[in-house]
Each structure stands twice: as C-alpha cells, then as structure tokens.
mmCIF file of C-alpha atoms in Angstrom:
data_model
loop_
_atom_site.group_PDB
_atom_site.id
_atom_site.type_symbol
_atom_site.label_atom_id
_atom_site.label_comp_id
_atom_site.label_asym_id
_atom_site.label_seq_id
_atom_site.Cartn_x
_atom_site.Cartn_y
_atom_site.Cartn_z
ATOM 1 C CA ASP A 1 7.833 7.408 -15.072
ATOM 2 C CA THR A 2 4.359 5.909 -14.910
ATOM 3 C CA ALA A 3 2.718 7.066 -11.727
ATOM 4 C CA VAL A 4 0.100 9.065 -9.905
ATOM 5 C CA SER A 5 1.367 12.560 -9.208
ATOM 6 C CA GLN A 6 -0.036 15.316 -7.035
ATOM 7 C CA THR A 7 0.756 18.991 -6.680
ATOM 8 C CA PRO A 8 1.543 20.639 -4.409
ATOM 9 C CA LYS A 9 3.193 18.313 -1.903
ATOM 10 C CA TYR A 10 2.723 20.792 0.927
ATOM 11 C CA LEU A 11 0.066 23.469 1.289
ATOM 12 C CA VAL A 12 -0.064 25.902 4.199
ATOM 13 C CA THR A 13 -2.875 28.426 4.236
ATOM 14 C CA GLN A 14 -5.137 30.523 6.421
ATOM 15 C CA MET A 15 -8.675 29.689 7.479
ATOM 16 C CA GLY A 16 -11.246 30.937 5.028
ATOM 17 C CA ASN A 17 -9.010 30.697 1.983
ATOM 18 C CA ASP A 18 -9.762 28.656 -1.143
ATOM 19 C CA LYS A 19 -7.183 26.193 -2.437
ATOM 20 C CA SER A 20 -6.811 23.478 -5.065
ATOM 21 C CA ILE A 21 -4.873 20.248 -5.273
ATOM 22 C CA LYS A 22 -4.112 18.685 -8.641
ATOM 23 C CA CYS A 23 -3.771 15.017 -9.492
ATOM 24 C CA GLU A 24 -2.658 13.308 -12.676
ATOM 25 C CA GLN A 25 -2.191 9.653 -13.547
ATOM 26 C CA ASN A 26 -0.482 8.258 -16.624
ATOM 27 C CA LEU A 27 -1.380 4.636 -15.974
ATOM 28 C CA GLY A 28 -4.286 4.684 -18.432
ATOM 29 C CA HIS A 29 -6.787 3.987 -15.636
ATOM 30 C CA ASP A 30 -10.427 4.962 -15.909
ATOM 31 C CA THR A 31 -11.177 5.538 -12.213
ATOM 32 C CA MET A 32 -9.694 8.099 -9.860
ATOM 33 C CA TYR A 33 -10.189 8.816 -6.180
ATOM 34 C CA TRP A 34 -9.535 11.242 -3.385
ATOM 35 C CA TYR A 35 -8.819 9.994 0.130
ATOM 36 C CA LYS A 36 -8.278 11.945 3.332
ATOM 37 C CA GLN A 37 -5.792 10.768 5.970
ATOM 38 C CA ASP A 38 -6.271 12.398 9.339
ATOM 39 C CA SER A 39 -3.753 13.024 12.080
ATOM 40 C CA LYS A 40 -4.293 9.495 13.439
ATOM 41 C CA LYS A 41 -3.409 8.036 10.031
ATOM 42 C CA PHE A 42 -6.978 6.948 9.359
ATOM 43 C CA LEU A 43 -7.754 6.845 5.636
ATOM 44 C CA LYS A 44 -11.221 7.512 4.287
ATOM 45 C CA ILE A 45 -12.611 7.747 0.773
ATOM 46 C CA MET A 46 -13.934 11.145 -0.219
ATOM 47 C CA PHE A 47 -14.717 10.891 -3.932
ATOM 48 C CA SER A 48 -14.547 8.414 -6.757
ATOM 49 C CA TYR A 49 -14.743 9.233 -10.469
ATOM 50 C CA ASN A 50 -15.164 6.733 -13.281
ATOM 51 C CA ASN A 51 -14.610 8.044 -16.810
ATOM 52 C CA LYS A 52 -15.025 11.611 -15.546
ATOM 53 C CA GLU A 53 -18.340 10.769 -13.869
ATOM 54 C CA LEU A 54 -18.798 11.151 -10.113
ATOM 55 C CA ILE A 55 -19.498 7.715 -8.622
ATOM 56 C CA ILE A 56 -18.966 8.235 -4.917
ATOM 57 C CA ASN A 57 -19.376 11.306 -2.750
ATOM 58 C CA GLU A 58 -18.847 10.034 0.745
ATOM 59 C CA THR A 59 -20.713 12.673 2.805
ATOM 60 C CA VAL A 60 -18.050 15.248 2.181
ATOM 61 C CA PRO A 61 -18.968 18.913 2.883
ATOM 62 C CA ASN A 62 -19.914 20.761 -0.270
ATOM 63 C CA ARG A 63 -16.967 23.088 0.320
ATOM 64 C CA PHE A 64 -15.017 20.280 -1.362
ATOM 65 C CA SER A 65 -15.563 20.150 -5.109
ATOM 66 C CA PRO A 66 -13.739 17.613 -7.260
ATOM 67 C CA LYS A 67 -13.338 18.206 -10.978
ATOM 68 C CA SER A 68 -12.267 15.706 -13.588
ATOM 69 C CA PRO A 69 -11.475 17.387 -16.908
ATOM 70 C CA ASP A 70 -10.451 14.041 -18.401
ATOM 71 C CA LYS A 71 -9.784 10.472 -17.298
ATOM 72 C CA ALA A 72 -6.185 11.260 -16.407
ATOM 73 C CA HIS A 73 -6.877 14.179 -14.090
ATOM 74 C CA LEU A 74 -8.859 14.667 -10.907
ATOM 75 C CA ASN A 75 -8.491 17.951 -9.089
ATOM 76 C CA LEU A 76 -9.812 18.887 -5.675
ATOM 77 C CA HIS A 77 -10.918 22.418 -4.887
ATOM 78 C CA ILE A 78 -11.656 23.401 -1.303
ATOM 79 C CA ASN A 79 -13.547 26.575 -0.430
ATOM 80 C CA SER A 80 -13.537 28.420 2.886
ATOM 81 C CA LEU A 81 -10.884 26.236 4.479
ATOM 82 C CA GLU A 82 -11.391 25.246 8.116
ATOM 83 C CA LEU A 83 -8.948 24.041 10.764
ATOM 84 C CA GLY A 84 -10.459 20.553 10.549
ATOM 85 C CA ASP A 85 -9.494 20.294 6.897
ATOM 86 C CA SER A 86 -5.855 19.916 7.919
ATOM 87 C CA ALA A 87 -4.863 16.446 6.762
ATOM 88 C CA VAL A 88 -2.974 14.572 4.089
ATOM 89 C CA TYR A 89 -4.981 14.176 0.897
ATOM 90 C CA PHE A 90 -4.187 11.252 -1.369
ATOM 91 C CA CYS A 91 -5.180 10.813 -4.955
ATOM 92 C CA ALA A 92 -5.404 7.280 -6.355
ATOM 93 C CA SER A 93 -6.326 5.548 -9.579
ATOM 94 C CA SER A 94 -7.381 2.094 -10.721
ATOM 95 C CA GLN A 95 -8.828 0.283 -13.685
ATOM 96 C CA ALA A 96 -12.425 -0.897 -13.304
ATOM 97 C CA ARG A 97 -12.709 -4.647 -13.687
ATOM 98 C CA SER A 98 -16.283 -4.724 -14.862
ATOM 99 C CA GLY A 99 -18.434 -1.718 -15.445
ATOM 100 C CA ARG A 100 -18.521 0.559 -12.454
ATOM 101 C CA TYR A 101 -17.792 -2.074 -9.826
ATOM 102 C CA ASN A 102 -14.131 -1.699 -9.232
ATOM 103 C CA TYR A 103 -12.363 -4.370 -7.262
ATOM 104 C CA ASN A 104 -8.898 -3.744 -8.562
ATOM 105 C CA GLU A 105 -5.988 -2.435 -6.598
ATOM 106 C CA GLN A 106 -5.549 1.297 -6.410
ATOM 107 C CA PHE A 107 -2.312 3.150 -7.021
ATOM 108 C CA PHE A 108 -1.682 6.114 -4.784
ATOM 109 C CA GLY A 109 0.007 9.431 -5.274
ATOM 110 C CA PRO A 110 2.542 10.780 -2.772
ATOM 111 C CA GLY A 111 -0.034 12.871 -0.922
ATOM 112 C CA THR A 112 -0.579 16.568 -0.267
ATOM 113 C CA ARG A 113 -0.156 17.718 3.307
ATOM 114 C CA LEU A 114 -2.634 20.544 3.913
ATOM 115 C CA THR A 115 -2.171 22.703 6.989
ATOM 116 C CA VAL A 116 -4.826 25.269 7.804
ATOM 117 C CA LEU A 117 -3.761 27.942 10.294
ATOM 118 C CA ALA B 1 -21.802 -2.828 5.833
ATOM 119 C CA GLN B 2 -18.213 -3.666 5.110
ATOM 120 C CA SER B 3 -15.521 -3.027 7.680
ATOM 121 C CA VAL B 4 -11.890 -3.822 8.345
ATOM 122 C CA THR B 5 -10.341 -4.280 11.766
ATOM 123 C CA GLN B 6 -6.633 -4.321 12.364
ATOM 124 C CA LEU B 7 -6.203 -5.963 15.706
ATOM 125 C CA ASP B 8 -2.932 -4.301 16.743
ATOM 126 C CA SER B 9 -2.190 -0.604 16.521
ATOM 127 C CA HIS B 10 1.506 -1.209 17.234
ATOM 128 C CA VAL B 11 3.728 -4.237 16.691
ATOM 129 C CA SER B 12 7.379 -4.338 17.698
ATOM 130 C CA VAL B 13 9.793 -7.048 16.557
ATOM 131 C CA SER B 14 13.515 -7.626 16.479
ATOM 132 C CA GLU B 15 15.338 -7.702 13.186
ATOM 133 C CA GLY B 16 15.420 -11.231 11.804
ATOM 134 C CA THR B 17 12.312 -12.418 13.683
ATOM 135 C CA PRO B 18 8.919 -13.148 12.121
ATOM 136 C CA VAL B 19 6.281 -10.505 11.562
ATOM 137 C CA LEU B 20 2.541 -11.027 12.014
ATOM 138 C CA LEU B 21 0.094 -8.188 11.381
ATOM 139 C CA ARG B 22 -3.528 -9.162 11.927
ATOM 140 C CA CYS B 23 -6.536 -8.097 9.894
ATOM 141 C CA ASN B 24 -10.178 -9.149 10.094
ATOM 142 C CA TYR B 25 -12.880 -8.060 7.716
ATOM 143 C CA SER B 26 -16.643 -7.992 7.640
ATOM 144 C CA SER B 27 -18.337 -8.301 4.273
ATOM 145 C CA SER B 28 -21.586 -9.706 2.977
ATOM 146 C CA TYR B 29 -19.895 -11.134 -0.106
ATOM 147 C CA SER B 30 -16.501 -12.360 -1.215
ATOM 148 C CA PRO B 31 -14.126 -9.472 -0.909
ATOM 149 C CA SER B 32 -11.065 -8.186 -2.599
ATOM 150 C CA LEU B 33 -8.514 -7.572 0.133
ATOM 151 C CA PHE B 34 -5.285 -5.643 0.062
ATOM 152 C CA TRP B 35 -2.310 -4.797 2.206
ATOM 153 C CA TYR B 36 -0.607 -1.456 1.702
ATOM 154 C CA VAL B 37 2.510 -0.060 3.347
ATOM 155 C CA GLN B 38 3.180 3.587 4.097
ATOM 156 C CA HIS B 39 6.674 4.720 4.966
ATOM 157 C CA PRO B 40 7.004 8.049 6.810
ATOM 158 C CA ASN B 41 5.875 10.994 4.709
ATOM 159 C CA LYS B 42 5.251 8.767 1.713
ATOM 160 C CA GLY B 43 2.261 7.535 -0.216
ATOM 161 C CA LEU B 44 0.756 4.066 0.006
ATOM 162 C CA GLN B 45 2.451 1.189 -1.779
ATOM 163 C CA LEU B 46 0.615 -2.022 -2.574
ATOM 164 C CA LEU B 47 2.176 -5.052 -0.886
ATOM 165 C CA LEU B 48 -0.239 -7.718 -2.078
ATOM 166 C CA LYS B 49 -3.844 -8.418 -2.986
ATOM 167 C CA TYR B 50 -6.402 -11.201 -2.695
ATOM 168 C CA THR B 51 -9.043 -11.394 -5.407
ATOM 169 C CA SER B 52 -10.602 -14.860 -4.976
ATOM 170 C CA ALA B 53 -7.811 -16.847 -6.578
ATOM 171 C CA ALA B 54 -5.234 -18.584 -4.352
ATOM 172 C CA THR B 55 -5.860 -18.111 -0.640
ATOM 173 C CA LEU B 56 -2.137 -17.739 0.088
ATOM 174 C CA VAL B 57 -0.965 -14.581 -1.579
ATOM 175 C CA LYS B 58 2.659 -13.614 -2.042
ATOM 176 C CA GLY B 59 3.631 -9.988 -2.260
ATOM 177 C CA ILE B 60 6.667 -7.816 -2.529
ATOM 178 C CA ASN B 61 9.619 -7.724 -0.131
ATOM 179 C CA GLY B 62 8.964 -11.225 1.205
ATOM 180 C CA PHE B 63 5.508 -10.527 2.603
ATOM 181 C CA GLU B 64 2.606 -12.899 2.235
ATOM 182 C CA ALA B 65 -0.948 -13.134 3.495
ATOM 183 C CA GLU B 66 -3.470 -15.914 3.874
ATOM 184 C CA PHE B 67 -7.172 -15.447 3.251
ATOM 185 C CA LYS B 68 -9.242 -17.519 5.685
ATOM 186 C CA LYS B 69 -12.928 -17.211 4.943
ATOM 187 C CA SER B 70 -13.989 -19.206 8.020
ATOM 188 C CA GLU B 71 -12.119 -16.770 10.247
ATOM 189 C CA THR B 72 -12.795 -13.685 8.073
ATOM 190 C CA SER B 73 -9.106 -12.929 8.349
ATOM 191 C CA PHE B 74 -6.324 -11.791 6.065
ATOM 192 C CA HIS B 75 -3.212 -11.677 8.232
ATOM 193 C CA LEU B 76 0.097 -10.414 6.862
ATOM 194 C CA THR B 77 3.297 -12.279 7.620
ATOM 195 C CA LYS B 78 6.991 -12.161 6.866
ATOM 196 C CA PRO B 79 9.473 -14.803 8.027
ATOM 197 C CA SER B 80 12.269 -12.405 8.890
ATOM 198 C CA ALA B 81 11.903 -8.700 9.602
ATOM 199 C CA HIS B 82 14.301 -6.162 8.170
ATOM 200 C CA MET B 83 14.960 -2.690 9.501
ATOM 201 C CA SER B 84 13.522 -1.247 6.303
ATOM 202 C CA ASP B 85 10.151 -2.888 7.079
ATOM 203 C CA ALA B 86 9.469 -0.303 9.786
ATOM 204 C CA ALA B 87 6.388 1.537 8.540
ATOM 205 C CA GLU B 88 2.616 1.819 8.842
ATOM 206 C CA TYR B 89 0.654 -1.072 7.341
ATOM 207 C CA PHE B 90 -2.933 -0.867 6.190
ATOM 208 C CA CYS B 91 -5.337 -3.663 5.428
ATOM 209 C CA ALA B 92 -8.140 -2.690 3.042
ATOM 210 C CA TRP B 93 -11.365 -4.115 1.651
ATOM 211 C CA GLY B 94 -12.043 -3.278 -1.995
ATOM 212 C CA GLY B 95 -15.265 -2.983 -3.912
ATOM 213 C CA TYR B 96 -17.881 -0.586 -5.285
ATOM 214 C CA ASN B 97 -15.234 1.866 -6.393
ATOM 215 C CA LYS B 98 -13.645 2.429 -3.023
ATOM 216 C CA LEU B 99 -11.266 0.981 -0.488
ATOM 217 C CA ILE B 100 -12.265 0.702 3.137
ATOM 218 C CA PHE B 101 -9.157 0.801 5.279
ATOM 219 C CA GLY B 102 -8.369 -0.529 8.697
ATOM 220 C CA ALA B 103 -6.919 1.881 11.235
ATOM 221 C CA GLY B 104 -3.366 0.801 10.476
ATOM 222 C CA THR B 105 -0.631 -1.043 12.355
ATOM 223 C CA ARG B 106 2.657 0.629 13.070
ATOM 224 C CA LEU B 107 5.503 -1.861 12.771
ATOM 225 C CA ALA B 108 8.701 -1.086 14.658
ATOM 226 C CA VAL B 109 11.811 -3.176 13.978
ATOM 227 C CA HIS B 110 14.618 -3.167 16.539
ATOM 228 C CA PRO B 111 18.242 -4.170 15.932
#
C-alpha cells in the first residue's frame, strides 16, 4: 500500500535514555516532516526536509536530531529523554509545488506514542 | 505571522443534523488551507484543501468548506452528521514547508 509508515507505534522508556523513531514514505514525495502532538492534541512542526536537506528546525532542543538518508526516509533520534518529551510524534510527507515553497497537502503517518517514565 | 484559530474546542450535534466547525486564519498573503480529521489513536487524514481555485471546496465523506477572504474564514460544514464523524478536526494553514494547525475541534455526534 502507498503510505507513510512509522515504527514503532508505541515507545515506552525511562528518562535519560536515547531512542529513535523511523519514518518511510513510498509516495515519491520530496519533502518530509516531523510534528509533535502534545497531550492537549496541539500539533506543531518540528522539522522539515526537502530532498534530504534540512529546511525547517522549529526551535527544537538539540537533543532531537533528524536524519534523512534518502528522500523516502526521515528518522528522528532523541537523546537524554525527558518527561516533557512524552507526546505523539507524526511523520508526514508532501511534494513541493515550486522549489522549496511547499503549499501542497501533507500525508501523515499513524504516529508514534512516546511515553517517558 | 501566520496563525489559525478554531473558534470552538468542542461541538456536539445529533445524528442527521448539520455540522459547522469554524476556522479563522491570519496570513499576509493568499494561503493554502486544509481540514484534517483525526479519529482516536489514528493519524491525520486530509478532508479537503483550498489552494486559490474555487472558494467552495468539496471533500471526502460529504464535507465541504468555503473560503471567505473578507472574513478570513474557512469553515467546515456537512449537511447531515453521521456517528462515524465523531473525531477531532484540525484546520491548518500551509506554506513555507510547514503546516500551522489550529488547536482542534472535538466533534461529538449523539444518536
């Protein structure tokens, strides 16, 4: 099936640990994103990559490090996890309409629920 | 700066009655606007989008939205609610490689 997939779906870990979330899209898109949804359901952009190049880093702590090995993958590594990192993390992808300025709809993965104890 | 305001955090309707979910935006230029739906423990699904073509946009599952530049609004409507419409709905502004979301509206549908 064509889609945006994320692994794992659930992640429970202790404070101070390091963890990674993987994202893959097979839609042929050139732009991928990470969003964070907090406990009040508020969604906020974290990172945006276009053709493997970081476009947006929305004042995210440097404990969060995205990596895009190719256009179809965007992984998120989190060091020294804190209680406040508990959230649902969504990966998304889209196709840029013109150059870097992307107005097209984004397709979302199912989310990864991260719980930090 | 761009922003999106969803005017109601909760909306409750009876099955078979109309749905209205309100969204206002603030943008210094013509926006792309979207409505997404999120069912419990699921990802976001695109309902419809406005990208400067027709101001009345039809989406999936009988939803539609009207872009009104003079009112900076993009309200979502459906003539007749179904139980399966119960979910969280997000209005979003799109541009510069990101979506800016409103805070969401939880729609409850009662029998």
